[in-house]
CSV table of C-alpha atoms in Angstrom, one decimal:
chain,number,residue,atom,x,y,z
N,1,MET,CA,263.4,114.7,242.5
N,2,ASN,CA,261.1,117.6,243.1
N,3,ARG,CA,257.9,116.9,245.2
N,4,PHE,CA,254.5,118.1,243.9
N,5,VAL,CA,250.8,117.9,244.8
N,6,ILE,CA,248.5,116.1,242.4
N,7,ALA,CA,244.7,115.8,242.4
N,8,GLU,CA,242.4,112.9,241.6
N,9,PRO,CA,239.5,114.1,239.5
N,10,LEU,CA,237.3,111.1,240.5
N,11,ARG,CA,237.6,112.1,244.2
N,12,CYS,CA,237.3,115.9,243.8
N,13,ILE,CA,233.9,117.4,244.4
N,14,GLY,CA,234.8,121.0,243.4
N,15,CYS,CA,234.0,122.4,246.8
N,16,ASN,CA,236.9,124.9,246.6
N,17,THR,CA,238.0,124.2,250.2
N,18,CYS,CA,241.5,123.8,249.0
N,19,LEU,CA,241.6,127.2,247.4
N,20,ALA,CA,240.2,128.9,250.5
N,21,ALA,CA,242.8,127.2,252.8
N,22,CYS,CA,245.6,128.1,250.4
N,23,ALA,CA,244.7,131.7,250.3
N,24,GLN,CA,244.2,132.0,254.0
N,25,THR,CA,247.4,130.2,254.9
N,26,HIS,CA,249.6,132.4,252.6
N,27,LYS,CA,247.8,135.6,253.8
N,28,GLU,CA,248.8,134.7,257.4
N,29,GLN,CA,252.4,134.4,256.3
N,30,GLY,CA,252.4,137.9,254.7
N,31,LEU,CA,252.5,136.4,251.2
N,32,GLN,CA,250.2,136.9,248.3
N,33,GLN,CA,246.8,135.7,249.3
N,34,HIS,CA,245.8,134.5,245.9
N,35,PRO,CA,245.2,130.7,245.8
N,36,ARG,CA,248.1,128.6,244.3
N,37,LEU,CA,245.5,126.3,242.9
N,38,ALA,CA,243.2,126.8,239.9
N,39,MET,CA,240.0,124.8,239.9
N,40,THR,CA,239.4,123.3,236.5
N,41,ARG,CA,236.0,121.9,235.4
N,42,THR,CA,235.5,119.5,232.5
N,43,GLY,CA,232.0,118.1,231.9
N,44,ASP,CA,230.9,116.7,235.3
N,45,GLN,CA,234.4,116.4,236.7
N,46,THR,CA,236.5,118.9,238.6
N,47,ALA,CA,240.1,119.0,239.8
N,48,PRO,CA,242.5,121.7,241.1
N,49,ILE,CA,245.6,122.3,239.0
N,50,LEU,CA,248.9,123.0,240.8
N,51,CYS,CA,252.5,123.6,240.0
N,52,ARG,CA,254.2,120.3,239.1
N,53,GLN,CA,257.6,121.6,240.2
N,54,CYS,CA,259.2,120.7,236.8
N,55,GLU,CA,262.7,119.3,237.0
N,56,ASP,CA,263.7,121.5,234.0
N,57,ALA,CA,261.3,124.3,234.9
N,58,PRO,CA,260.5,126.7,232.0
N,59,CYS,CA,259.5,129.4,234.4
N,60,LYS,CA,262.9,129.3,236.0
N,61,ARG,CA,264.6,129.5,232.7
N,62,VAL,CA,262.7,132.6,231.5
N,63,CYS,CA,262.7,134.7,234.7
N,64,PRO,CA,264.9,137.7,233.9
N,65,VAL,CA,265.7,138.5,237.6
N,66,ASN,CA,266.2,135.0,238.9
N,67,ALA,CA,263.2,135.3,241.2
N,68,ILE,CA,262.5,131.6,240.5
N,69,SER,CA,265.1,129.0,241.5
N,70,GLN,CA,265.6,125.4,242.2
N,71,GLY,CA,265.2,124.6,245.9
N,72,THR,CA,266.0,121.5,247.8
N,73,ASP,CA,263.0,119.6,246.4
N,74,ALA,CA,260.8,122.2,244.7
N,75,ILE,CA,260.9,125.2,242.4
N,76,GLU,CA,260.9,128.3,244.6
N,77,LEU,CA,259.5,131.7,243.7
N,78,ASN,CA,260.8,134.8,245.6
N,79,GLU,CA,257.9,137.3,245.6
N,80,SER,CA,260.2,140.1,246.7
N,81,LEU,CA,262.4,139.8,243.6
N,82,CYS,CA,259.5,139.3,241.1
N,83,ILE,CA,259.1,142.3,238.8
N,84,GLY,CA,255.7,141.2,237.4
N,85,CYS,CA,256.8,140.6,233.8
N,86,LYS,CA,254.5,137.5,233.6
N,87,LEU,CA,256.9,135.5,231.5
N,88,CYS,CA,256.8,132.6,233.9
N,89,GLY,CA,253.0,132.3,233.7
N,90,LEU,CA,253.1,132.5,229.9
N,91,VAL,CA,255.5,129.5,229.5
N,92,CYS,CA,254.1,127.3,232.3
N,93,PRO,CA,252.8,124.2,230.5
N,94,PHE,CA,250.2,123.6,233.2
N,95,GLY,CA,248.9,127.1,233.6
N,96,ALA,CA,249.9,126.9,237.3
N,97,ILE,CA,251.3,130.4,237.7
N,98,THR,CA,249.0,133.4,238.0
N,99,PRO,CA,249.9,137.1,238.4
N,100,PHE,CA,248.1,138.7,241.4
N,101,GLY,CA,248.1,142.4,242.2
N,102,SER,CA,249.3,143.2,245.7
N,103,HIS,CA,252.5,144.1,247.5
N,104,PRO,CA,255.3,141.6,247.9
N,105,LEU,CA,256.9,140.6,251.1
N,106,ASP,CA,259.9,142.7,252.2
N,107,LEU,CA,259.8,145.0,249.2
N,108,PRO,CA,263.0,147.1,249.0
N,109,ASP,CA,262.5,150.8,249.9
N,110,GLN,CA,263.7,152.0,246.6
N,111,PHE,CA,260.7,150.3,244.9
N,112,GLN,CA,258.1,151.7,247.3
N,113,TYR,CA,255.5,153.9,245.6
N,114,HIS,CA,252.4,155.1,247.3
N,115,VAL,CA,249.5,156.5,245.5
N,116,SER,CA,247.0,158.7,247.4
N,117,ALA,CA,243.2,158.3,247.0
N,118,ALA,CA,243.0,161.7,245.3
N,119,GLU,CA,245.6,160.6,242.7
N,120,LEU,CA,243.7,157.4,242.0
N,121,ALA,CA,240.3,159.1,241.7
N,122,ASP,CA,240.8,159.9,238.0
N,123,VAL,CA,242.9,156.8,237.1
N,124,PRO,CA,241.0,154.0,235.2
N,125,VAL,CA,241.2,150.5,236.6
N,126,SER,CA,240.9,147.1,235.0
N,127,SER,CA,237.7,145.1,235.4
N,128,PRO,CA,237.7,142.6,238.3
N,129,THR,CA,236.7,139.9,235.8
N,130,MET,CA,239.6,140.7,233.4
N,131,GLU,CA,242.1,138.0,232.7
N,132,PRO,CA,244.9,138.3,235.3
N,133,PHE,CA,247.6,138.4,232.6
N,134,LEU,CA,245.9,141.5,231.1
N,135,ALA,CA,244.7,143.2,234.2
N,136,TRP,CA,246.4,146.2,235.7
N,137,ASN,CA,245.8,148.8,238.4
N,138,ALA,CA,247.8,151.9,239.1
N,139,GLY,CA,249.9,151.8,242.3
N,140,VAL,CA,249.5,148.0,242.7
N,141,ARG,CA,252.4,145.7,241.7
N,142,SER,CA,251.6,142.4,240.0
N,143,ILE,CA,253.4,139.5,241.5
N,144,ALA,CA,253.6,135.9,240.2
N,145,VAL,CA,252.2,133.2,242.6
N,146,LYS,CA,252.7,129.5,242.3
N,147,CYS,CA,252.5,126.5,244.7
N,148,ASP,CA,255.3,126.5,247.2
N,149,LEU,CA,254.1,123.3,249.0
N,150,CYS,CA,253.5,125.5,252.1
N,151,ALA,CA,257.2,125.2,252.8
N,152,PHE,CA,256.8,127.5,255.8
N,153,SER,CA,254.4,125.0,257.5
N,154,PRO,CA,255.7,122.0,259.4
N,155,SER,CA,252.5,120.1,258.6
N,156,GLY,CA,252.9,120.5,254.8
N,157,PRO,CA,250.5,121.8,252.1
N,158,ALA,CA,247.3,123.2,253.6
N,159,CYS,CA,245.2,122.0,250.6
N,160,ILE,CA,245.9,118.4,251.4
N,161,GLN,CA,245.0,118.8,255.0
N,162,VAL,CA,241.6,120.3,254.4
N,163,CYS,CA,240.4,118.3,251.4
N,164,PRO,CA,237.2,116.5,252.6
N,165,THR,CA,237.5,113.7,250.0
N,166,ASP,CA,241.3,113.0,250.2
N,167,ALA,CA,241.6,114.0,246.5
N,168,LEU,CA,245.0,115.7,246.9
N,169,HIS,CA,248.2,113.9,247.4
N,170,LEU,CA,251.9,114.9,247.9
N,171,VAL,CA,254.0,113.0,245.4
N,172,ASP,CA,257.5,112.3,246.5
N,173,GLU,CA,260.2,109.6,246.1
N,174,LYS,CA,258.7,107.5,248.9
N,175,LEU,CA,255.2,107.5,247.3
N,176,ILE,CA,256.5,106.7,243.9
N,177,ALA,CA,258.5,103.8,245.2
N,178,GLN,CA,255.4,102.4,247.0
N,179,GLN,CA,253.3,102.7,243.9
N,180,LEU,CA,255.9,101.0,241.7
N,181,LEU,CA,256.2,98.1,244.2
N,182,GLN,CA,252.4,97.8,244.3
N,183,ARG,CA,252.2,97.7,240.5
N,184,ARG,CA,254.9,95.1,240.3
N,185,LEU,CA,253.2,92.9,242.8
N,186,GLU,CA,249.9,93.2,240.9
N,187,ALA,CA,251.6,92.4,237.6
N,188,SER,CA,253.4,89.4,239.2
N,189,SER,CA,250.1,88.1,240.6
N,190,GLU,CA,248.4,88.4,237.3
N,191,LEU,CA,251.2,86.7,235.5
N,192,ALA,CA,251.2,83.8,238.0
N,193,SER,CA,247.5,83.4,237.5
N,194,ASP,CA,247.8,83.3,233.7
N,195,LEU,CA,250.7,80.7,233.9
N,196,LEU,CA,248.7,78.6,236.3
N,197,ALA,CA,245.7,78.6,234.0
N,198,LEU,CA,247.8,77.5,231.1
N,199,ALA,CA,249.5,74.7,233.1
N,200,ILE,CA,246.3,73.2,234.5
N,201,PRO,CA,243.7,72.5,231.8
N,202,PRO,CA,240.1,72.8,232.8
N,203,GLN,CA,238.4,69.5,233.8
N,204,GLU,CA,236.1,68.0,231.3
N,205,HIS,CA,232.5,67.8,232.2
N,206,LEU,CA,231.4,64.2,233.0
């Protein structure tokens, strides 16, 4: 089973602390600094959306260069192999993959291309507010980013560590087993109460 991070909308206050921590943590690792979370607002509720690490991941199936693969317990994206085709983001059912313009880690020399300031002076650029899937800028390579569960960190996902309301949780086999056991105990308790109520009729008022 793949692990993944999930958010509880009733606990989330929309402070964006998780996004900031995600961006900073990955920047320090030399990876794309774009947050791997997308804050979604519906009415008066907010919740960050992250990669669900799908067992049969559509992004993995459509990647033409095998930059996305099945890891030990998560779907892994190799930024150095990504060619920026954006197919993975288009097929993601959760909208959890975003293209971000930067330079990938350990980019092979044959793909290096440097544009001087003079060359860029007359080259039009996309608006900062443009949809990431449509944005482009000369000399900057677009790389897909998705949640990697901060696999490089022994302490786990940074977003979980910094959330002030404990709205983010790492879902794994252990947590699922605990939740299933809790639900079975609650169901058994309710059933026992119902049977007891049927077996002992209420006393008649004197």
